[in-house]
Tab-separated table of C-alpha atoms and ligand atoms in Angstrom:
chain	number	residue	atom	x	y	z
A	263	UNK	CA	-15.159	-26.501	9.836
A	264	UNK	CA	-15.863	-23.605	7.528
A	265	UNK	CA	-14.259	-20.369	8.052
A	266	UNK	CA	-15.038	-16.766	6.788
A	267	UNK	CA	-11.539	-14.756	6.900
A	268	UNK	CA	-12.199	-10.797	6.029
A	269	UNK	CA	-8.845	-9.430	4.820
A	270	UNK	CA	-6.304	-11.186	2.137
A	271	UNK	CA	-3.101	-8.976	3.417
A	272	UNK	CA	-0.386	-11.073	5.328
A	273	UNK	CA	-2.540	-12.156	8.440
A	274	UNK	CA	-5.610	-13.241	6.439
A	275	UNK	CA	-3.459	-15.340	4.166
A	276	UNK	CA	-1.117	-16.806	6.667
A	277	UNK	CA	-4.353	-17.911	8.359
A	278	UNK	CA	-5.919	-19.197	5.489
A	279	UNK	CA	-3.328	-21.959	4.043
A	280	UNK	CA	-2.457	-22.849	7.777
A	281	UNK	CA	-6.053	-23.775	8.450
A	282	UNK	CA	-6.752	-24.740	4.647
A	283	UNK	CA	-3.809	-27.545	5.084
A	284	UNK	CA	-5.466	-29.030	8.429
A	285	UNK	CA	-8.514	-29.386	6.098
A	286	UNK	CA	-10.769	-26.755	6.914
A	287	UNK	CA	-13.171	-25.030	4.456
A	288	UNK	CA	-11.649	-21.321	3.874
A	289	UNK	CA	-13.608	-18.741	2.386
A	290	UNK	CA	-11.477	-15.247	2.185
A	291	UNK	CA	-13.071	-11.475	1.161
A	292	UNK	CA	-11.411	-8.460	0.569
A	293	UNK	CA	-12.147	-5.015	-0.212
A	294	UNK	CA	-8.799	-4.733	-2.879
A	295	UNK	CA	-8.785	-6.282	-6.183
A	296	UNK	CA	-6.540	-8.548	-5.325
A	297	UNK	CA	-4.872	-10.182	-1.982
A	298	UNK	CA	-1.900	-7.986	-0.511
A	299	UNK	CA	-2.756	-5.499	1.423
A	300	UNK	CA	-0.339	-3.119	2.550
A	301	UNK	CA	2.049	-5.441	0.970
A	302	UNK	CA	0.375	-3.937	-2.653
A	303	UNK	CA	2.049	-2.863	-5.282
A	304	UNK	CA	1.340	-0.360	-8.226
A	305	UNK	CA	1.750	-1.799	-11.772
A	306	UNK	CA	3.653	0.321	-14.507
A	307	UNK	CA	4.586	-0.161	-18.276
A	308	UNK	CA	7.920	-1.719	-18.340
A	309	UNK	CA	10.417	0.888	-20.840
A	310	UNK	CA	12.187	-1.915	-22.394
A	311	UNK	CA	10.603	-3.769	-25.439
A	312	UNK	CA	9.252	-6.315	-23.782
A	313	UNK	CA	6.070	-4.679	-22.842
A	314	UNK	CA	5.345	-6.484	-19.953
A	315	UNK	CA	4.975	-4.680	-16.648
A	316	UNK	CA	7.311	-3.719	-13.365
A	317	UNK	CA	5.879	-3.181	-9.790
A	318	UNK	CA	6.214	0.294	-7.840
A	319	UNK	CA	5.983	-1.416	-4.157
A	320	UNK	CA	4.253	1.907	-2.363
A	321	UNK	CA	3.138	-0.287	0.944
A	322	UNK	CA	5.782	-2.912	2.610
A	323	UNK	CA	9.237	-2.053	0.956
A	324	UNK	CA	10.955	-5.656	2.176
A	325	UNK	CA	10.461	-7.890	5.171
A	326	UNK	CA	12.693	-9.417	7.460
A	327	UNK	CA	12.777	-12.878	9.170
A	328	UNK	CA	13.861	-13.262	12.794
A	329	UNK	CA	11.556	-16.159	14.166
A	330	UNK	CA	12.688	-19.507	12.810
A	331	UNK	CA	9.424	-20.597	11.357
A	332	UNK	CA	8.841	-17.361	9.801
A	333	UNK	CA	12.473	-17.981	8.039
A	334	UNK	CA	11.690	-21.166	7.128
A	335	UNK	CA	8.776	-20.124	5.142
A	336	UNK	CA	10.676	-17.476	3.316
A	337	UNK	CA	13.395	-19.567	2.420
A	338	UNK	CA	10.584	-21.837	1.080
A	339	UNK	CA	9.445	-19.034	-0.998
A	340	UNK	CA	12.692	-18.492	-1.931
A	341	UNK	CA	13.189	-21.861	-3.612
A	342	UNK	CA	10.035	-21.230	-5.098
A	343	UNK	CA	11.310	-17.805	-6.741
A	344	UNK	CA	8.583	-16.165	-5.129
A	345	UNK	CA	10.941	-13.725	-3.471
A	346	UNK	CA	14.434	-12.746	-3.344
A	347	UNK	CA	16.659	-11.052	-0.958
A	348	UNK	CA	17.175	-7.397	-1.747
A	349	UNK	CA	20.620	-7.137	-1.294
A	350	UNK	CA	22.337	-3.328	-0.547
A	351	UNK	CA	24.095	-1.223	2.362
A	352	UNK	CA	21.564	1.159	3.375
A	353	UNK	CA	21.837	4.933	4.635
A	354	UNK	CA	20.685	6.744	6.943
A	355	UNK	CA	19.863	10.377	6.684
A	356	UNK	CA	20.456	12.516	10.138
A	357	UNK	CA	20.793	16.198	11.396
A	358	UNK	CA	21.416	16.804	8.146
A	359	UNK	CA	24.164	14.008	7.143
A	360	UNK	CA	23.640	11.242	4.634
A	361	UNK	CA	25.770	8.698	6.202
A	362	UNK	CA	25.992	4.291	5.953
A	363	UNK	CA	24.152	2.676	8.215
A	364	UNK	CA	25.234	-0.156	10.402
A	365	UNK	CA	21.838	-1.936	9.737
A	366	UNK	CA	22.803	-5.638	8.660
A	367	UNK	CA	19.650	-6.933	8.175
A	368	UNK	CA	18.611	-9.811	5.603
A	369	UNK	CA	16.108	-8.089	3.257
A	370	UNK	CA	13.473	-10.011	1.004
A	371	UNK	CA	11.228	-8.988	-1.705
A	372	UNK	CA	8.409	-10.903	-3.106
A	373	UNK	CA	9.071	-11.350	-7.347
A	374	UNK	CA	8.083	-9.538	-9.393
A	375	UNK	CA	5.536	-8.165	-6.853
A	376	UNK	CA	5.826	-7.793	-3.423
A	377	UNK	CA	2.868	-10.170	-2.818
A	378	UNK	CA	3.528	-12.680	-5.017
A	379	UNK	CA	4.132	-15.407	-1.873
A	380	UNK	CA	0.329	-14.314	-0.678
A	381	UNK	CA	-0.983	-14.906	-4.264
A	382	UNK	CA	0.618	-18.514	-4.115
A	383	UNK	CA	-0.400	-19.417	-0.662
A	384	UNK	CA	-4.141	-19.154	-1.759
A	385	UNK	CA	-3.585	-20.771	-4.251
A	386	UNK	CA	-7.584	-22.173	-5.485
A	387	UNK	CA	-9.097	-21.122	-2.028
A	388	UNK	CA	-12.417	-19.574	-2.576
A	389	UNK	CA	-11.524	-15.819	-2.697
A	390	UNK	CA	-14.300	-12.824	-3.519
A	391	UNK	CA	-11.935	-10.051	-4.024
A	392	UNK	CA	-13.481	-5.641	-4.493
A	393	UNK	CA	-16.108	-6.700	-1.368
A	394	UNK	CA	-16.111	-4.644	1.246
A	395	UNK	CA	-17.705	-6.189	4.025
A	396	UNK	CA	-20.386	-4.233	6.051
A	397	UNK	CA	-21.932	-6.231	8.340
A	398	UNK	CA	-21.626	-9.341	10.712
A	399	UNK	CA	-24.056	-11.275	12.561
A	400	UNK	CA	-24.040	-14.658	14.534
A	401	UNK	CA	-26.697	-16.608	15.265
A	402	UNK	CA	-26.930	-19.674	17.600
A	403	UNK	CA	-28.569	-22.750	16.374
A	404	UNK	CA	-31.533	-23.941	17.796
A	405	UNK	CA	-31.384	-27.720	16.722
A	406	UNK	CA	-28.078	-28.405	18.904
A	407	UNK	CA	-27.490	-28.913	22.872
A	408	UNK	CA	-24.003	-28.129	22.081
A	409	UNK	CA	-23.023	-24.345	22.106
A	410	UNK	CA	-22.828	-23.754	18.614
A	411	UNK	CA	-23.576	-20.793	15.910
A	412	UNK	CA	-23.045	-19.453	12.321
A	413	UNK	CA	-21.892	-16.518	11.506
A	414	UNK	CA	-23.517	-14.306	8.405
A	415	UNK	CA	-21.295	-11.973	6.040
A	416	UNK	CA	-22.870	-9.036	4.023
A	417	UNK	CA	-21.416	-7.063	1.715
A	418	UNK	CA	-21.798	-3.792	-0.196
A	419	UNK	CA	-22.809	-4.998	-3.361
A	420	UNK	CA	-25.914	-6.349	-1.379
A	421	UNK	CA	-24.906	-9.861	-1.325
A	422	UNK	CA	-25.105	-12.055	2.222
A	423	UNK	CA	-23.091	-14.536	2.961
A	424	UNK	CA	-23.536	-17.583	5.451
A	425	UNK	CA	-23.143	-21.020	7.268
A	426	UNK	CA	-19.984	-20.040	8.838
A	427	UNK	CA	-18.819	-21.626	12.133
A	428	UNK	CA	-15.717	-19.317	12.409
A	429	UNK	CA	-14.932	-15.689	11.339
A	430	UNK	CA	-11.621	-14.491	11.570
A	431	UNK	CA	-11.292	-10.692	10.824
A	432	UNK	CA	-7.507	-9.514	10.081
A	433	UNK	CA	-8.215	-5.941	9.046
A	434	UNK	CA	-6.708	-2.842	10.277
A	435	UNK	CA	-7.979	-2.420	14.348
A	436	UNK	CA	-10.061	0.749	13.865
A	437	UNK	CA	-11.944	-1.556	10.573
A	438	UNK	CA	-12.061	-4.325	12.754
A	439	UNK	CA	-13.790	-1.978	15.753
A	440	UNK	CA	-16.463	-0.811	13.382
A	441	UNK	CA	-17.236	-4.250	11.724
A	442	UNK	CA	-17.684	-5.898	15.300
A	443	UNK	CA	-20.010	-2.826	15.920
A	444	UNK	CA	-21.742	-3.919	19.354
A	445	UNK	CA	-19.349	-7.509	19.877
A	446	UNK	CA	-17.773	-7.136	23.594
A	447	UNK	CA	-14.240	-8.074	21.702
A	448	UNK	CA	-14.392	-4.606	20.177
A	449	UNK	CA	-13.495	-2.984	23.908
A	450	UNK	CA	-10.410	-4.815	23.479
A	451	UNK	CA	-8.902	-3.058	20.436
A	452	UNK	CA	-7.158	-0.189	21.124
A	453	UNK	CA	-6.997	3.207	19.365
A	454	UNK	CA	-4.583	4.566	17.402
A	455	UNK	CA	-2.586	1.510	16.754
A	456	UNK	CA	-1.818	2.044	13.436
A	457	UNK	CA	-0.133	5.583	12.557
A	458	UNK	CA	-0.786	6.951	8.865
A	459	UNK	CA	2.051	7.373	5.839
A	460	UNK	CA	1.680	8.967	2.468
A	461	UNK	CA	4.380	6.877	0.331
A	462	UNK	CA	4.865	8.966	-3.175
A	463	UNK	CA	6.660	7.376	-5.536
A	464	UNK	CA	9.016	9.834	-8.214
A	465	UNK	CA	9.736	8.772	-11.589
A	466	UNK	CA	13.249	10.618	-12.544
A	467	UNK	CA	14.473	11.812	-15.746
A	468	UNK	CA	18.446	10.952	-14.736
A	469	UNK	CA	19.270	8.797	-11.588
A	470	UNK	CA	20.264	9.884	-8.343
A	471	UNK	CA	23.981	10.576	-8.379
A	472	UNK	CA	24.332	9.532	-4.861
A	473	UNK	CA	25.225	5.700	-4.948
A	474	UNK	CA	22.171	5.253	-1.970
A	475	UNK	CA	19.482	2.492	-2.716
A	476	UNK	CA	17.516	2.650	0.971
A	477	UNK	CA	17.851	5.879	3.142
A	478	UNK	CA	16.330	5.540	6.533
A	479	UNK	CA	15.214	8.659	7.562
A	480	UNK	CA	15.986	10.058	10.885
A	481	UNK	CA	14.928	13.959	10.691
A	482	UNK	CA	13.215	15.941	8.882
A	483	UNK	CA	9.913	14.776	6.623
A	484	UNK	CA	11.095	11.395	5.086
A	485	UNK	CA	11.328	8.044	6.996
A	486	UNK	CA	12.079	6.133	4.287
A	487	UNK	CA	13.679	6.499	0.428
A	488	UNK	CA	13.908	3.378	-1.979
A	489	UNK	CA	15.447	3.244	-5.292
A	490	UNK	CA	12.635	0.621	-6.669
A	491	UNK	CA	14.171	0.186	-9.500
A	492	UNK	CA	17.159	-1.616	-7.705
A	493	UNK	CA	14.789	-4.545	-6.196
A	494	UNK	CA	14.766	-7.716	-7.912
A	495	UNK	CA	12.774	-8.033	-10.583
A	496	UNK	CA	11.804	-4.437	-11.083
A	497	UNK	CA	14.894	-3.059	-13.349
A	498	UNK	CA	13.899	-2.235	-17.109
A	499	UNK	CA	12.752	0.860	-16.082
A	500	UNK	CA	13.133	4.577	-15.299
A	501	UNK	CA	14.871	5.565	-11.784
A	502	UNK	CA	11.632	5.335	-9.823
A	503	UNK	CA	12.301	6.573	-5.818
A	504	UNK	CA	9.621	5.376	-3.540
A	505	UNK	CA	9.317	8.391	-0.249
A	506	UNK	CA	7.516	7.543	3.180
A	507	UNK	CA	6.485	10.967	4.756
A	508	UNK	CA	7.118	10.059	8.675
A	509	UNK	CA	3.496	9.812	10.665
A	510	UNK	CA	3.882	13.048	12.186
A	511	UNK	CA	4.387	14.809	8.793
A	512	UNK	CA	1.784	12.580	7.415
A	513	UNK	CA	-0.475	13.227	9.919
A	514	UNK	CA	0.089	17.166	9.253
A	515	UNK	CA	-0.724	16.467	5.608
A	516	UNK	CA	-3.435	13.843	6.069
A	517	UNK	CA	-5.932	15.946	3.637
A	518	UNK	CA	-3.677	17.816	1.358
A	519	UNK	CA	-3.705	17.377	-2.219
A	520	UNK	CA	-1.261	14.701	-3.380
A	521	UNK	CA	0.468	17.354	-5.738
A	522	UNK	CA	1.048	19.388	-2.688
A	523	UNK	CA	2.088	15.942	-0.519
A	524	UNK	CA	4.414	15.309	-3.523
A	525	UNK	CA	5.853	18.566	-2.999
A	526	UNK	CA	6.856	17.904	-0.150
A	527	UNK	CA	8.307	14.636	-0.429
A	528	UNK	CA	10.731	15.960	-3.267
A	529	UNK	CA	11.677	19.075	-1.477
A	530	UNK	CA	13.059	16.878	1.295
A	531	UNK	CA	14.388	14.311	-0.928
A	532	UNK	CA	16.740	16.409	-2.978
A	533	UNK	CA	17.702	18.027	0.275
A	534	UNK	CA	18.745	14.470	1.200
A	535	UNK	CA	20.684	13.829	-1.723
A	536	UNK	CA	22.003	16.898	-2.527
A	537	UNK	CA	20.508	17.235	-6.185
A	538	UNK	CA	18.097	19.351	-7.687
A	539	UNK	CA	15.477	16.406	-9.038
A	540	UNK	CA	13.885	16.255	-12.729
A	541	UNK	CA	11.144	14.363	-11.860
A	542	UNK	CA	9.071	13.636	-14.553
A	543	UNK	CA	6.033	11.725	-12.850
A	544	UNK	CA	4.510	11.335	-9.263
A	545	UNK	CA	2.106	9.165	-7.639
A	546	UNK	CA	1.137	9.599	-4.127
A	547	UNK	CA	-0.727	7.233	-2.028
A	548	UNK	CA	-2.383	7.226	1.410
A	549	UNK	CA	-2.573	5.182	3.866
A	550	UNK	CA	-4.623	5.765	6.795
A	551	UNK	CA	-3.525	3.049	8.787
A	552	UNK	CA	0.349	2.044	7.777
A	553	UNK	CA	3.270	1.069	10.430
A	554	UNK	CA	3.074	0.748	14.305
A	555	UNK	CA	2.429	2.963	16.926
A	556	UNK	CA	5.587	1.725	18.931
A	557	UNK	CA	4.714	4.029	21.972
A	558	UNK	CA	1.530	1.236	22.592
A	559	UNK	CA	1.794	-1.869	23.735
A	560	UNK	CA	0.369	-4.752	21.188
A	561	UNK	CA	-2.740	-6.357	22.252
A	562	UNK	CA	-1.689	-9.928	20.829
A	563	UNK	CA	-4.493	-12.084	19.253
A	564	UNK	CA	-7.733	-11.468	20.606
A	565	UNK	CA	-10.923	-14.046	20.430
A	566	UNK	CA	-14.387	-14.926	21.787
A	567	UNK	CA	-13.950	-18.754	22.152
A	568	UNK	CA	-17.919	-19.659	22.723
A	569	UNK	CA	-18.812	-17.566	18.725
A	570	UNK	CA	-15.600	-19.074	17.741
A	571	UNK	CA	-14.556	-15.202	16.328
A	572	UNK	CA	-10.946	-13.763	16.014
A	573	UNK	CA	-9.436	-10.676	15.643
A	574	UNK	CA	-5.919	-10.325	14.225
A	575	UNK	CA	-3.667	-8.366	12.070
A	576	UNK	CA	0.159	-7.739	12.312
A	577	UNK	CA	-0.600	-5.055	14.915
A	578	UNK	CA	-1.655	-7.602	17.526
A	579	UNK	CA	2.380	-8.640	17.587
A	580	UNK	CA	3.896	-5.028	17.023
A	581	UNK	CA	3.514	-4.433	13.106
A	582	UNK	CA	5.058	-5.990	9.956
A	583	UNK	CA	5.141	-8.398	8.069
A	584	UNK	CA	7.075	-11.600	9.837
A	585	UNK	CA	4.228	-10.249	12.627
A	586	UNK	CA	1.340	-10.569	10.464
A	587	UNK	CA	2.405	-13.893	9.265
A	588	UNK	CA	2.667	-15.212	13.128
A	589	UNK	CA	-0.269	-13.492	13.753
A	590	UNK	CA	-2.271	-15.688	11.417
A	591	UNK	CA	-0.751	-18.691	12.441
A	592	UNK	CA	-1.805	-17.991	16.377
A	593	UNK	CA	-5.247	-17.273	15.069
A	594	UNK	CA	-5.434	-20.516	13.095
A	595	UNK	CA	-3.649	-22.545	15.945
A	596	UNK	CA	-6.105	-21.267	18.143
A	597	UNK	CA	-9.071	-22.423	15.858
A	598	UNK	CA	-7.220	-26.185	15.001
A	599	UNK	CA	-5.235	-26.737	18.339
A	600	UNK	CA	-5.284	-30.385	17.610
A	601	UNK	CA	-3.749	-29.533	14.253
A	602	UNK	CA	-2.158	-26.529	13.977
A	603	UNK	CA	0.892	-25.864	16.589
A	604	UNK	CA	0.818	-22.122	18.155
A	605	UNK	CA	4.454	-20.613	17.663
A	606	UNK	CA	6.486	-19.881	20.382
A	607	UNK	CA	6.904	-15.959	20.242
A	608	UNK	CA	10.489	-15.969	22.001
A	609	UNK	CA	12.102	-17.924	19.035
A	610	UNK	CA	14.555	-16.288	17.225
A	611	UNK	CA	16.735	-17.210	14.182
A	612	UNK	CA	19.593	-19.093	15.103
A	613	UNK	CA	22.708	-17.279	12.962
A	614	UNK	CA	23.185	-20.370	11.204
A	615	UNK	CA	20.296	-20.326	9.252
A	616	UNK	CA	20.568	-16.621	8.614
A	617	UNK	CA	23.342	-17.488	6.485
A	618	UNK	CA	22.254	-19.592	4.252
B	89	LIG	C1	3.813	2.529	3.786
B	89	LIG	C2	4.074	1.230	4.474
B	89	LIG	C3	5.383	0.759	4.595
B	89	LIG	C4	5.626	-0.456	5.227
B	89	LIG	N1	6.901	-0.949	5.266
B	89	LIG	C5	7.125	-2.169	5.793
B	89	LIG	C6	8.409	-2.776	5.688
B	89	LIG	O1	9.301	-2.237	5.048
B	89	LIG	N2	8.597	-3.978	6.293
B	89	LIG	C7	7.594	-4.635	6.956
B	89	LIG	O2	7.828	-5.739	7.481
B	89	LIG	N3	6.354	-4.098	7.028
B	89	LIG	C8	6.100	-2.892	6.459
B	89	LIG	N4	4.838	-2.362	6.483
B	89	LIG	C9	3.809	-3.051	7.265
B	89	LIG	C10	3.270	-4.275	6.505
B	89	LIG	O3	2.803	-3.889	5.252
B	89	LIG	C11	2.162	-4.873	7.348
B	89	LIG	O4	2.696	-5.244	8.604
B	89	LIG	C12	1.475	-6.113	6.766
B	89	LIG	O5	1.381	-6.068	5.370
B	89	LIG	C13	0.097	-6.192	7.422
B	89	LIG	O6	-0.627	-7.322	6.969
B	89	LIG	P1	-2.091	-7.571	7.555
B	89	LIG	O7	-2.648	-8.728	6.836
B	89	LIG	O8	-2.033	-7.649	9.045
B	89	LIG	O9	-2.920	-6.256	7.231
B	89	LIG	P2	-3.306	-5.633	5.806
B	89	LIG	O10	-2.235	-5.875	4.820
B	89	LIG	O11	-3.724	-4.234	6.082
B	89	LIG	O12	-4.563	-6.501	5.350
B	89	LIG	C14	-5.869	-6.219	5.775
B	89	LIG	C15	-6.801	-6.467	4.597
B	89	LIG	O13	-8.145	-6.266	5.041
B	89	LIG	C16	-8.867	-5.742	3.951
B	89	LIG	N5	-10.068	-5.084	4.494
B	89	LIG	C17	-10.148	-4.062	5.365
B	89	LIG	N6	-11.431	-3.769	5.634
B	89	LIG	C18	-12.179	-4.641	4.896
B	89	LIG	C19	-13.582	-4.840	4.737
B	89	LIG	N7	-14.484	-4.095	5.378
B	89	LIG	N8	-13.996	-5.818	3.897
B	89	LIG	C20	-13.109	-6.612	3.219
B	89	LIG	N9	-11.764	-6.440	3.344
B	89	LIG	C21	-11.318	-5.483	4.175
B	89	LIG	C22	-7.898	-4.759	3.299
B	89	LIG	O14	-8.259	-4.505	1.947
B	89	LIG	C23	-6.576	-5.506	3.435
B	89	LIG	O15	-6.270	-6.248	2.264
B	89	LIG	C24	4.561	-1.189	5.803
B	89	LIG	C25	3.252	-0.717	5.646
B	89	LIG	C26	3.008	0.451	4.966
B	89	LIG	C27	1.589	0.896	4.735
């Protein structure tokens, strides 16, 4: 069978090797110049002599592994050294308060970049990376009884695509719902799944004095503050603080400038850790479609059997990563249920293996 996938993030790439290893053809596109998606990092020249470069991680700051299979996969990666556990107490920041958090989660990283495990998963799969796809058509064959069709890929550079008897589409819902254009299956995606987050990242002329690495914030303008430079694999250079503005202020700011989003962000930052800031650089990034709308229920995988199309993304599970990666594997089970088991979405990590 050969399969188009449209998106190289987490889904797209979970999907891919699953279906690759049960011997299917796997063809993947993406927009980005390169496969991570909102697990993408931003490359900067390392300080130290070595001249080699350290990752700013402005999407996906770590992931966590509660399903078993998920966990097994990580811990494969980890042998690998393709990530590493990011190992700290975090904070939380509340009605004013900058307190320790009882969060105990297991945090990983991917090294030196957060999707270094995606890179390695492809591996040699044949992958067209800065094309956008624009357009989708399926045709059914005239030369077979059998129900049975190809679907056609065309891009913005012009170029077409085809002789695919499965597309799987893993890109954010509201891409997906304007790629499927007239398909029925594009009813089924809801709105407003995904909520938007500017991340701005702060390069710092002295460190924070405040021993915090990860802040979750509660109130106020900041849902999240990482001390990047702490991760594994990404020391050897400047105190580098990586702000989410929460979706509501994010949403408020969705077409300011980033010097005036960046504002912001430090304003509420240095209110957090009770330090005027020297910050000597800023980047800002937006993301339109970033972390889950947990007021809406997810839709799960969604498909249309007879064209042999899927739809699927982390937000068809509830967001994240550990999601997106199940998420591929449904769609790919679903495609090879001879080969490919389905994952049983009630499993969780026994303790045991937690600890290892
Ligand atoms: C700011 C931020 C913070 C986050 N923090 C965390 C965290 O700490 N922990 C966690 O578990 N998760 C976190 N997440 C969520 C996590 O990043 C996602 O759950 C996961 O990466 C989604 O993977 P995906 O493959 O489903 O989607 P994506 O990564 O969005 O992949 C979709 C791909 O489709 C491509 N694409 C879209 N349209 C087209 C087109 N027309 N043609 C070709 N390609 C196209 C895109 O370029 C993209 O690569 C965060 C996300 C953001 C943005």
């Amino acid at each position: 069978m050969r399969i188009a996938i449209i998106g190289a993030g987490m889904t797209g790439v979970s999907a891919a090797s699953a279906l690759a290893e049960a011997g299917a053809e796997v063809i993947v596109f993406d927009k980005g110049r390169g496969p991570g998606g909102r697990m993408s990092s931003k490359r900067l020249q390392a300080d130290d002599a070595t001249g080699g470069y350290l990752q700013l991680d402005m999407g996906a700051q770590y992931f966590t592994a509660r399903h078993p299979w998920f966990l097994r996969q990580v811990l494969q990666w980890q042998q690998q050294g393709l990530v590493q556990r990011w190992e700290f107490a975090p904070h939380v920041w509340q009605h004013g308060l900058l307190l320790p958090s009882d969060d105990a989660a297991i945090r990983y990283v991917g090294t030196p970049a957060m999707h270094q495990p995606l890179r390695a998963a492809l591996g040699s799969l044949q992958q067209y990376y800065s094309c956008r796809v624009t357009e989708l058509s399926y045709s059914q064959s005239s030369f077979s009884s059998q129900q049975s069709g190809e679907w056609t890929i065309s891009t913005a550079d012009g170029a077409s695509h085809a002789g695919f008897d499965a597309l799987i589409l893993t890109c954010p819902p509201e891409q997906c719902r304007q790629l499927l254009a007239s398909q029925p299956l594009a009813e089924q995606i809801p709105a407003n799944l995904l909520l938007p987050s500017w991340a701005v990242a702060l390069e710092l002329a002295e460190p924070v004095k405040h021993q915090a690495v990860g802040i979750f914030g509660k109130s106020g303008a900041l849902s999240w503050c990482a001390r990047n430079n702490t991760k594994p694999g990404r020391s050897g250079i400047a105190e580098h603080w990586v702000l989410h503005l929460n979706a509501q202020t994010s949403l408020q700011l969705l077409e300011a400038t980033p010097e005036a989003v960046a504002a912001v962000a430090e304003q509420a930052f240095s209110r957090i850790v009770g330090q005027q800031l020297q910050v000597t650089s800023a980047l800002c990034h937006r993301w339109l479609y970033a972390s889950y709308n947990t007021e809406l229920t997810p839709p799960g995988v969604l498909s249309d059997p007879a064209q042999r199309l899927m739809v699927a993304g982390d937000w068809s599970l509830g967001g994240r990563v550990e999601n997106a990666w199940l998420a591929g594997v449904m769609v790919a089970s679903q495609l090879l249920p001879e080969q490919i088991k389905a994952p049983d979405l009630s499993a969780t990590s026994a303790d045991f293996m937690l600890d290892r």
